PDB file of C-alpha atoms in Angstrom:
ATOM      1  CA  UNK A  40       9.834  14.778 -27.442  1.00 69.00           C
ATOM      2  CA  UNK A  41      10.147  17.928 -24.829  1.00 74.00           C
ATOM      3  CA  UNK A  42      11.935  20.278 -27.297  1.00 79.00           C
ATOM      4  CA  UNK A  43      10.693  20.059 -31.058  1.00 85.00           C
ATOM      5  CA  UNK A  44      12.805  22.779 -31.691  1.00 86.00           C
ATOM      6  CA  UNK A  45      16.716  22.923 -32.947  1.00 89.00           C
ATOM      7  CA  UNK A  46      19.148  22.742 -30.126  1.00 88.00           C
ATOM      8  CA  UNK A  47      20.458  25.959 -31.190  1.00 87.00           C
ATOM      9  CA  UNK A  48      16.986  27.517 -30.020  1.00 88.00           C
ATOM     10  CA  UNK A  49      17.378  26.063 -26.305  1.00 88.00           C
ATOM     11  CA  UNK A  50      17.327  29.518 -24.768  1.00 90.00           C
ATOM     12  CA  UNK A  51      16.645  30.514 -21.024  1.00 92.00           C
ATOM     13  CA  UNK A  52      13.562  31.380 -21.704  1.00 91.00           C
ATOM     14  CA  UNK A  53      12.746  28.008 -23.418  1.00 90.00           C
ATOM     15  CA  UNK A  54      14.225  25.816 -20.797  1.00 92.00           C
ATOM     16  CA  UNK A  55      13.003  27.571 -17.761  1.00 92.00           C
ATOM     17  CA  UNK A  56       9.580  27.253 -19.097  1.00 91.00           C
ATOM     18  CA  UNK A  57       9.983  23.180 -19.338  1.00 91.00           C
ATOM     19  CA  UNK A  58      11.019  23.235 -15.763  1.00 92.00           C
ATOM     20  CA  UNK A  59       8.423  25.767 -14.397  1.00 90.00           C
ATOM     21  CA  UNK A  60       5.785  23.263 -16.171  1.00 88.00           C
ATOM     22  CA  UNK A  61       7.652  20.350 -14.488  1.00 88.00           C
ATOM     23  CA  UNK A  62       6.415  22.048 -11.115  1.00 86.00           C
ATOM     24  CA  UNK A  63       3.017  21.241 -11.694  1.00 82.00           C
ATOM     25  CA  UNK A  64       3.435  17.386 -12.030  1.00 81.00           C
ATOM     26  CA  UNK A  65       6.728  16.496 -10.416  1.00 83.00           C
ATOM     27  CA  UNK A  66       8.630  16.667  -7.152  1.00 82.00           C
ATOM     28  CA  UNK A  67      11.975  18.151  -6.898  1.00 86.00           C
ATOM     29  CA  UNK A  68      13.743  15.070  -6.941  1.00 84.00           C
ATOM     30  CA  UNK A  69      12.459  13.815 -10.577  1.00 86.00           C
ATOM     31  CA  UNK A  70      13.039  17.229 -11.517  1.00 90.00           C
ATOM     32  CA  UNK A  71      16.872  16.862 -10.712  1.00 92.00           C
ATOM     33  CA  UNK A  72      16.967  14.070 -12.807  1.00 91.00           C
ATOM     34  CA  UNK A  73      15.601  16.300 -15.900  1.00 91.00           C
ATOM     35  CA  UNK A  74      18.002  18.658 -14.988  1.00 94.00           C
ATOM     36  CA  UNK A  75      21.023  15.875 -14.900  1.00 93.00           C
ATOM     37  CA  UNK A  76      19.557  14.397 -17.854  1.00 92.00           C
ATOM     38  CA  UNK A  77      19.182  17.828 -20.059  1.00 92.00           C
ATOM     39  CA  UNK A  78      22.481  18.768 -18.914  1.00 93.00           C
ATOM     40  CA  UNK A  79      24.346  15.475 -20.263  1.00 93.00           C
ATOM     41  CA  UNK A  80      22.232  16.768 -23.690  1.00 91.00           C
ATOM     42  CA  UNK A  81      23.330  20.351 -23.498  1.00 93.00           C
ATOM     43  CA  UNK A  82      27.469  19.297 -22.848  1.00 94.00           C
ATOM     44  CA  UNK A  83      26.730  16.585 -26.218  1.00 93.00           C
ATOM     45  CA  UNK A  84      25.126  19.562 -28.333  1.00 92.00           C
ATOM     46  CA  UNK A  85      27.876  21.742 -26.996  1.00 94.00           C
ATOM     47  CA  UNK A  86      31.004  19.517 -27.719  1.00 94.00           C
ATOM     48  CA  UNK A  87      28.866  18.904 -31.690  1.00 92.00           C
ATOM     49  CA  UNK A  88      28.932  22.886 -31.953  1.00 92.00           C
ATOM     50  CA  UNK A  89      25.307  23.032 -32.019  1.00 92.00           C
ATOM     51  CA  UNK A  90      24.932  24.972 -29.090  1.00 92.00           C
ATOM     52  CA  UNK A  91      27.910  27.749 -27.851  1.00 91.00           C
ATOM     53  CA  UNK A  92      29.831  27.009 -24.523  1.00 91.00           C
ATOM     54  CA  UNK A  93      28.413  30.235 -23.198  1.00 91.00           C
ATOM     55  CA  UNK A  94      25.139  29.015 -23.632  1.00 91.00           C
ATOM     56  CA  UNK A  95      23.591  30.693 -20.082  1.00 90.00           C
ATOM     57  CA  UNK A  96      21.632  27.464 -18.905  1.00 92.00           C
ATOM     58  CA  UNK A  97      24.024  26.342 -16.390  1.00 91.00           C
ATOM     59  CA  UNK A  98      22.185  28.257 -13.511  1.00 91.00           C
ATOM     60  CA  UNK A  99      18.960  26.057 -14.542  1.00 92.00           C
ATOM     61  CA  UNK A 100      20.720  22.851 -14.518  1.00 93.00           C
ATOM     62  CA  UNK A 101      22.198  22.909 -11.169  1.00 92.00           C
ATOM     63  CA  UNK A 102      20.322  20.312  -8.514  1.00 90.00           C
ATOM     64  CA  UNK A 103      17.956  22.330  -6.210  1.00 88.00           C
ATOM     65  CA  UNK A 104      17.742  21.070  -2.651  1.00 86.00           C
ATOM     66  CA  UNK A 105      15.346  18.131  -2.313  1.00 77.00           C
ATOM     67  CA  UNK A 106      13.433  17.610   0.944  1.00 72.00           C
ATOM     68  CA  UNK A 107      13.105  13.489   0.796  1.00 68.00           C
ATOM     69  CA  UNK A 108       9.810  11.986   2.317  1.00 69.00           C
ATOM     70  CA  UNK A 109       9.603   9.740   4.820  1.00 73.00           C
ATOM     71  CA  UNK A 110       8.506   6.215   3.653  1.00 73.00           C
ATOM     72  CA  UNK A 111       5.078   4.754   3.745  1.00 80.00           C
ATOM     73  CA  UNK A 112       4.669   1.485   4.928  1.00 86.00           C
ATOM     74  CA  UNK A 113       1.323   0.507   3.796  1.00 88.00           C
ATOM     75  CA  UNK A 114      -0.427  -2.087   6.390  1.00 90.00           C
ATOM     76  CA  UNK A 115      -1.113  -6.141   5.345  1.00 91.00           C
ATOM     77  CA  UNK A 116      -4.649  -5.422   5.399  1.00 92.00           C
ATOM     78  CA  UNK A 117      -4.246  -2.630   2.447  1.00 91.00           C
ATOM     79  CA  UNK A 118      -2.159  -4.709   0.853  1.00 91.00           C
ATOM     80  CA  UNK A 119      -4.640  -7.518   0.877  1.00 93.00           C
ATOM     81  CA  UNK A 120      -7.310  -5.744  -0.829  1.00 93.00           C
ATOM     82  CA  UNK A 121      -4.997  -4.125  -3.537  1.00 92.00           C
ATOM     83  CA  UNK A 122      -4.164  -7.699  -4.294  1.00 94.00           C
ATOM     84  CA  UNK A 123      -7.892  -8.738  -4.284  1.00 94.00           C
ATOM     85  CA  UNK A 124      -9.340  -6.095  -5.844  1.00 94.00           C
ATOM     86  CA  UNK A 125      -6.573  -5.986  -9.122  1.00 95.00           C
ATOM     87  CA  UNK A 126      -8.551  -7.228 -12.487  1.00 95.00           C
ATOM     88  CA  UNK A 127      -6.759 -10.553 -13.513  1.00 95.00           C
ATOM     89  CA  UNK A 128      -4.454  -8.370 -15.899  1.00 95.00           C
ATOM     90  CA  UNK A 129      -2.991  -5.973 -13.316  1.00 95.00           C
ATOM     91  CA  UNK A 130      -2.850  -8.552 -10.104  1.00 96.00           C
ATOM     92  CA  UNK A 131       0.561 -10.351 -11.670  1.00 97.00           C
ATOM     93  CA  UNK A 132       2.082  -6.535 -11.645  1.00 96.00           C
ATOM     94  CA  UNK A 133       0.833  -5.525  -8.674  1.00 95.00           C
ATOM     95  CA  UNK A 134       2.423  -8.867  -6.760  1.00 96.00           C
ATOM     96  CA  UNK A 135       5.820  -8.449  -8.095  1.00 96.00           C
ATOM     97  CA  UNK A 136       6.081  -4.656  -6.959  1.00 94.00           C
ATOM     98  CA  UNK A 137       4.773  -6.041  -3.276  1.00 94.00           C
ATOM     99  CA  UNK A 138       7.135  -9.273  -3.284  1.00 95.00           C
ATOM    100  CA  UNK A 139      10.165  -7.627  -4.968  1.00 94.00           C
ATOM    101  CA  UNK A 140      10.371  -4.060  -4.175  1.00 92.00           C
ATOM    102  CA  UNK A 141      10.669  -3.297  -7.788  1.00 93.00           C
ATOM    103  CA  UNK A 142       9.490  -0.430  -9.778  1.00 91.00           C
ATOM    104  CA  UNK A 143       6.571   0.149 -11.848  1.00 89.00           C
ATOM    105  CA  UNK A 144       9.069   1.126 -14.823  1.00 90.00           C
ATOM    106  CA  UNK A 145      10.586  -2.464 -13.892  1.00 93.00           C
ATOM    107  CA  UNK A 146       7.229  -3.835 -15.370  1.00 94.00           C
ATOM    108  CA  UNK A 147       6.782  -1.792 -18.377  1.00 93.00           C
ATOM    109  CA  UNK A 148       9.056   0.961 -19.398  1.00 90.00           C
ATOM    110  CA  UNK A 149       9.176   3.746 -22.545  1.00 85.00           C
ATOM    111  CA  UNK A 150      12.332   4.489 -24.505  1.00 83.00           C
ATOM    112  CA  UNK A 151      13.363   5.880 -27.505  1.00 79.00           C
ATOM    113  CA  UNK A 152      15.218   4.804 -30.361  1.00 78.00           C
ATOM    114  CA  UNK A 153      17.998   6.466 -32.044  1.00 77.00           C
ATOM    115  CA  UNK A 154      15.643   7.802 -34.783  1.00 77.00           C
ATOM    116  CA  UNK A 155      13.386   9.200 -32.177  1.00 76.00           C
ATOM    117  CA  UNK A 156      10.566   6.462 -32.649  1.00 82.00           C
ATOM    118  CA  UNK A 157       8.943   5.408 -29.005  1.00 83.00           C
ATOM    119  CA  UNK A 158       9.762   1.704 -28.063  1.00 88.00           C
ATOM    120  CA  UNK A 159       8.052  -0.163 -25.217  1.00 89.00           C
ATOM    121  CA  UNK A 160      10.027  -2.719 -23.068  1.00 92.00           C
ATOM    122  CA  UNK A 161       8.206  -4.984 -20.603  1.00 93.00           C
ATOM    123  CA  UNK A 162       9.089  -7.642 -17.716  1.00 95.00           C
ATOM    124  CA  UNK A 163       8.804 -11.168 -19.748  1.00 95.00           C
ATOM    125  CA  UNK A 164       7.119 -14.474 -17.860  1.00 95.00           C
ATOM    126  CA  UNK A 165      10.354 -15.925 -18.980  1.00 93.00           C
ATOM    127  CA  UNK A 166      12.242 -13.512 -16.558  1.00 93.00           C
ATOM    128  CA  UNK A 167       9.638 -14.260 -13.465  1.00 94.00           C
ATOM    129  CA  UNK A 168       9.394 -17.932 -14.051  1.00 92.00           C
ATOM    130  CA  UNK A 169      12.938 -18.109 -14.610  1.00 82.00           C
ATOM    131  CA  UNK A 170      14.502 -22.082 -15.513  1.00 70.00           C
ATOM    132  CA  UNK A 171      18.093 -20.770 -14.830  1.00 73.00           C
ATOM    133  CA  UNK A 172      17.335 -18.946 -11.387  1.00 71.00           C
ATOM    134  CA  UNK A 173      14.215 -20.610  -9.892  1.00 76.00           C
ATOM    135  CA  UNK A 174      14.076 -19.000  -6.788  1.00 87.00           C
ATOM    136  CA  UNK A 175      15.045 -15.323  -8.253  1.00 92.00           C
ATOM    137  CA  UNK A 176      13.374 -13.333 -10.962  1.00 94.00           C
ATOM    138  CA  UNK A 177      15.485 -11.268 -13.323  1.00 93.00           C
ATOM    139  CA  UNK A 178      15.250  -7.918 -13.983  1.00 93.00           C
ATOM    140  CA  UNK A 179      17.095  -7.109 -17.739  1.00 92.00           C
ATOM    141  CA  UNK A 180      19.635  -4.165 -17.914  1.00 91.00           C
ATOM    142  CA  UNK A 181      17.169  -2.544 -20.019  1.00 89.00           C
ATOM    143  CA  UNK A 182      14.318  -2.537 -17.186  1.00 91.00           C
ATOM    144  CA  UNK A 183      16.468  -1.502 -14.066  1.00 89.00           C
ATOM    145  CA  UNK A 184      17.264   2.278 -13.228  1.00 85.00           C
ATOM    146  CA  UNK A 185      20.801   1.760 -13.156  1.00 86.00           C
ATOM    147  CA  UNK A 186      21.017  -0.235 -16.668  1.00 88.00           C
ATOM    148  CA  UNK A 187      22.459  -3.076 -14.509  1.00 91.00           C
ATOM    149  CA  UNK A 188      21.194  -6.658 -14.590  1.00 92.00           C
ATOM    150  CA  UNK A 189      19.036  -7.308 -11.243  1.00 92.00           C
ATOM    151  CA  UNK A 190      18.055 -10.708  -9.348  1.00 93.00           C
ATOM    152  CA  UNK A 191      14.813 -10.211  -6.964  1.00 93.00           C
ATOM    153  CA  UNK A 192      14.183 -13.369  -4.591  1.00 92.00           C
ATOM    154  CA  UNK A 193      11.340 -14.932  -5.118  1.00 93.00           C
ATOM    155  CA  UNK A 194       9.757 -15.452  -2.078  1.00 92.00           C
ATOM    156  CA  UNK A 195       6.828 -18.165  -1.166  1.00 93.00           C
ATOM    157  CA  UNK A 196       3.794 -15.505  -0.999  1.00 93.00           C
ATOM    158  CA  UNK A 197       4.492 -14.263  -4.632  1.00 95.00           C
ATOM    159  CA  UNK A 198       4.724 -17.427  -5.927  1.00 93.00           C
ATOM    160  CA  UNK A 199       1.298 -18.683  -4.703  1.00 95.00           C
ATOM    161  CA  UNK A 200      -0.204 -15.578  -6.012  1.00 96.00           C
ATOM    162  CA  UNK A 201       1.380 -16.350  -9.288  1.00 96.00           C
ATOM    163  CA  UNK A 202       0.492 -19.778  -9.498  1.00 95.00           C
ATOM    164  CA  UNK A 203      -2.426 -19.201 -11.732  1.00 95.00           C
ATOM    165  CA  UNK A 204      -0.072 -17.542 -14.189  1.00 96.00           C
ATOM    166  CA  UNK A 205       2.410 -20.608 -14.866  1.00 93.00           C
ATOM    167  CA  UNK A 206       2.925 -21.279 -18.223  1.00 91.00           C
ATOM    168  CA  UNK A 207       2.432 -18.117 -19.535  1.00 94.00           C
ATOM    169  CA  UNK A 208       5.131 -16.516 -22.152  1.00 94.00           C
ATOM    170  CA  UNK A 209       5.312 -12.784 -23.220  1.00 95.00           C
ATOM    171  CA  UNK A 210       4.938  -9.803 -21.291  1.00 95.00           C
ATOM    172  CA  UNK A 211       3.454  -9.754 -18.085  1.00 96.00           C
ATOM    173  CA  UNK A 212       1.720  -6.769 -18.590  1.00 96.00           C
ATOM    174  CA  UNK A 213       1.049  -6.423 -22.108  1.00 93.00           C
ATOM    175  CA  UNK A 214      -0.482  -2.916 -22.961  1.00 92.00           C
ATOM    176  CA  UNK A 215       1.636   0.540 -23.116  1.00 91.00           C
ATOM    177  CA  UNK A 216       3.650   2.451 -20.104  1.00 90.00           C
ATOM    178  CA  UNK A 217       0.362   4.600 -19.632  1.00 89.00           C
ATOM    179  CA  UNK A 218      -2.339   2.371 -19.682  1.00 93.00           C
ATOM    180  CA  UNK A 219      -0.345   0.180 -16.880  1.00 92.00           C
ATOM    181  CA  UNK A 220      -0.164   3.501 -14.742  1.00 89.00           C
ATOM    182  CA  UNK A 221      -3.848   4.267 -15.086  1.00 91.00           C
ATOM    183  CA  UNK A 222      -4.667   0.959 -14.152  1.00 92.00           C
ATOM    184  CA  UNK A 223      -2.664   0.974 -11.237  1.00 91.00           C
ATOM    185  CA  UNK A 224      -3.945   4.297 -10.462  1.00 88.00           C
ATOM    186  CA  UNK A 225      -7.477   3.217 -10.644  1.00 90.00           C
ATOM    187  CA  UNK A 226      -6.934   0.397  -8.025  1.00 91.00           C
ATOM    188  CA  UNK A 227      -5.341   2.567  -5.925  1.00 89.00           C
ATOM    189  CA  UNK A 228      -7.949   5.037  -5.822  1.00 88.00           C
ATOM    190  CA  UNK A 229     -10.673   1.774  -5.300  1.00 88.00           C
ATOM    191  CA  UNK A 230      -8.162   1.286  -1.558  1.00 86.00           C
ATOM    192  CA  UNK A 231      -7.896   5.342  -0.983  1.00 84.00           C
ATOM    193  CA  UNK A 232      -3.727   5.305  -1.773  1.00 82.00           C
ATOM    194  CA  UNK A 233      -3.554   7.436  -4.990  1.00 69.00           C
ATOM    195  CA  UNK A 234      -2.075  10.750  -3.017  1.00 65.00           C
ATOM    196  CA  UNK A 235       1.189  12.099  -4.464  1.00 64.00           C
ATOM    197  CA  UNK A 236       2.592  10.926  -0.977  1.00 58.00           C
ATOM    198  CA  UNK A 237       1.952   7.634  -1.439  1.00 64.00           C
ATOM    199  CA  UNK A 238       3.449   7.434  -4.722  1.00 68.00           C
ATOM    200  CA  UNK A 239       6.300   4.422  -3.823  1.00 77.00           C
ATOM    201  CA  UNK A 240       4.457   2.923  -1.356  1.00 84.00           C
ATOM    202  CA  UNK A 241       5.141  -0.853  -2.746  1.00 88.00           C
ATOM    203  CA  UNK A 242       8.871  -0.060  -2.906  1.00 89.00           C
ATOM    204  CA  UNK A 243       8.652   1.508   0.631  1.00 89.00           C
ATOM    205  CA  UNK A 244       6.611  -1.118   1.921  1.00 91.00           C
ATOM    206  CA  UNK A 245       8.443  -3.720   0.442  1.00 92.00           C
ATOM    207  CA  UNK A 246      12.070  -1.986   1.747  1.00 90.00           C
ATOM    208  CA  UNK A 247      10.830  -0.958   5.385  1.00 90.00           C
ATOM    209  CA  UNK A 248       9.337  -4.718   6.094  1.00 90.00           C
ATOM    210  CA  UNK A 249      12.412  -6.278   4.693  1.00 87.00           C
ATOM    211  CA  UNK A 250      14.386  -3.839   7.096  1.00 87.00           C
TER     212      UNK A 250
END
């Protein structure tokens, strides 16, 4: 989706401009993930003889030093405000992120099939209220960052917040990934935690309090 050109036209200038654009919206750690992905794609193109081995792009694909930010743990009163002000549609998503430490991409994730068609992968209620694992929430391999199925403990507090949703079926969030991100962003702005340093605040909070 980023490079609407033939593989043989992936020049130094094109790739360099791509990463310059990313600097406006992403942190270094994220850009390093893009470098890793793009490196794998280019190596595949070389194997297929679509790009010459001496393509000269290697220097652009080396990971850069990323200064990690200290984790930001939300005070309980802020989390309480988030849950109180969340709409009925987004509340279960917020509660699941808060009490399991899952990523936003484990609620709903956008991917592309072999033909380039966009597909959405959702966390389903069947994985939340799981008959086989009553005390856990199941995150399927399609959702997790490591592409491995993961079980997260289902604490009593989360059970209480999700009690009104018992018996529901289908996706926990029914819309698109961008719709969820916009709704979640609006909610955070209401509470005053919309800055980038709080980007992973739910996951950071969960892990910090667990420790």
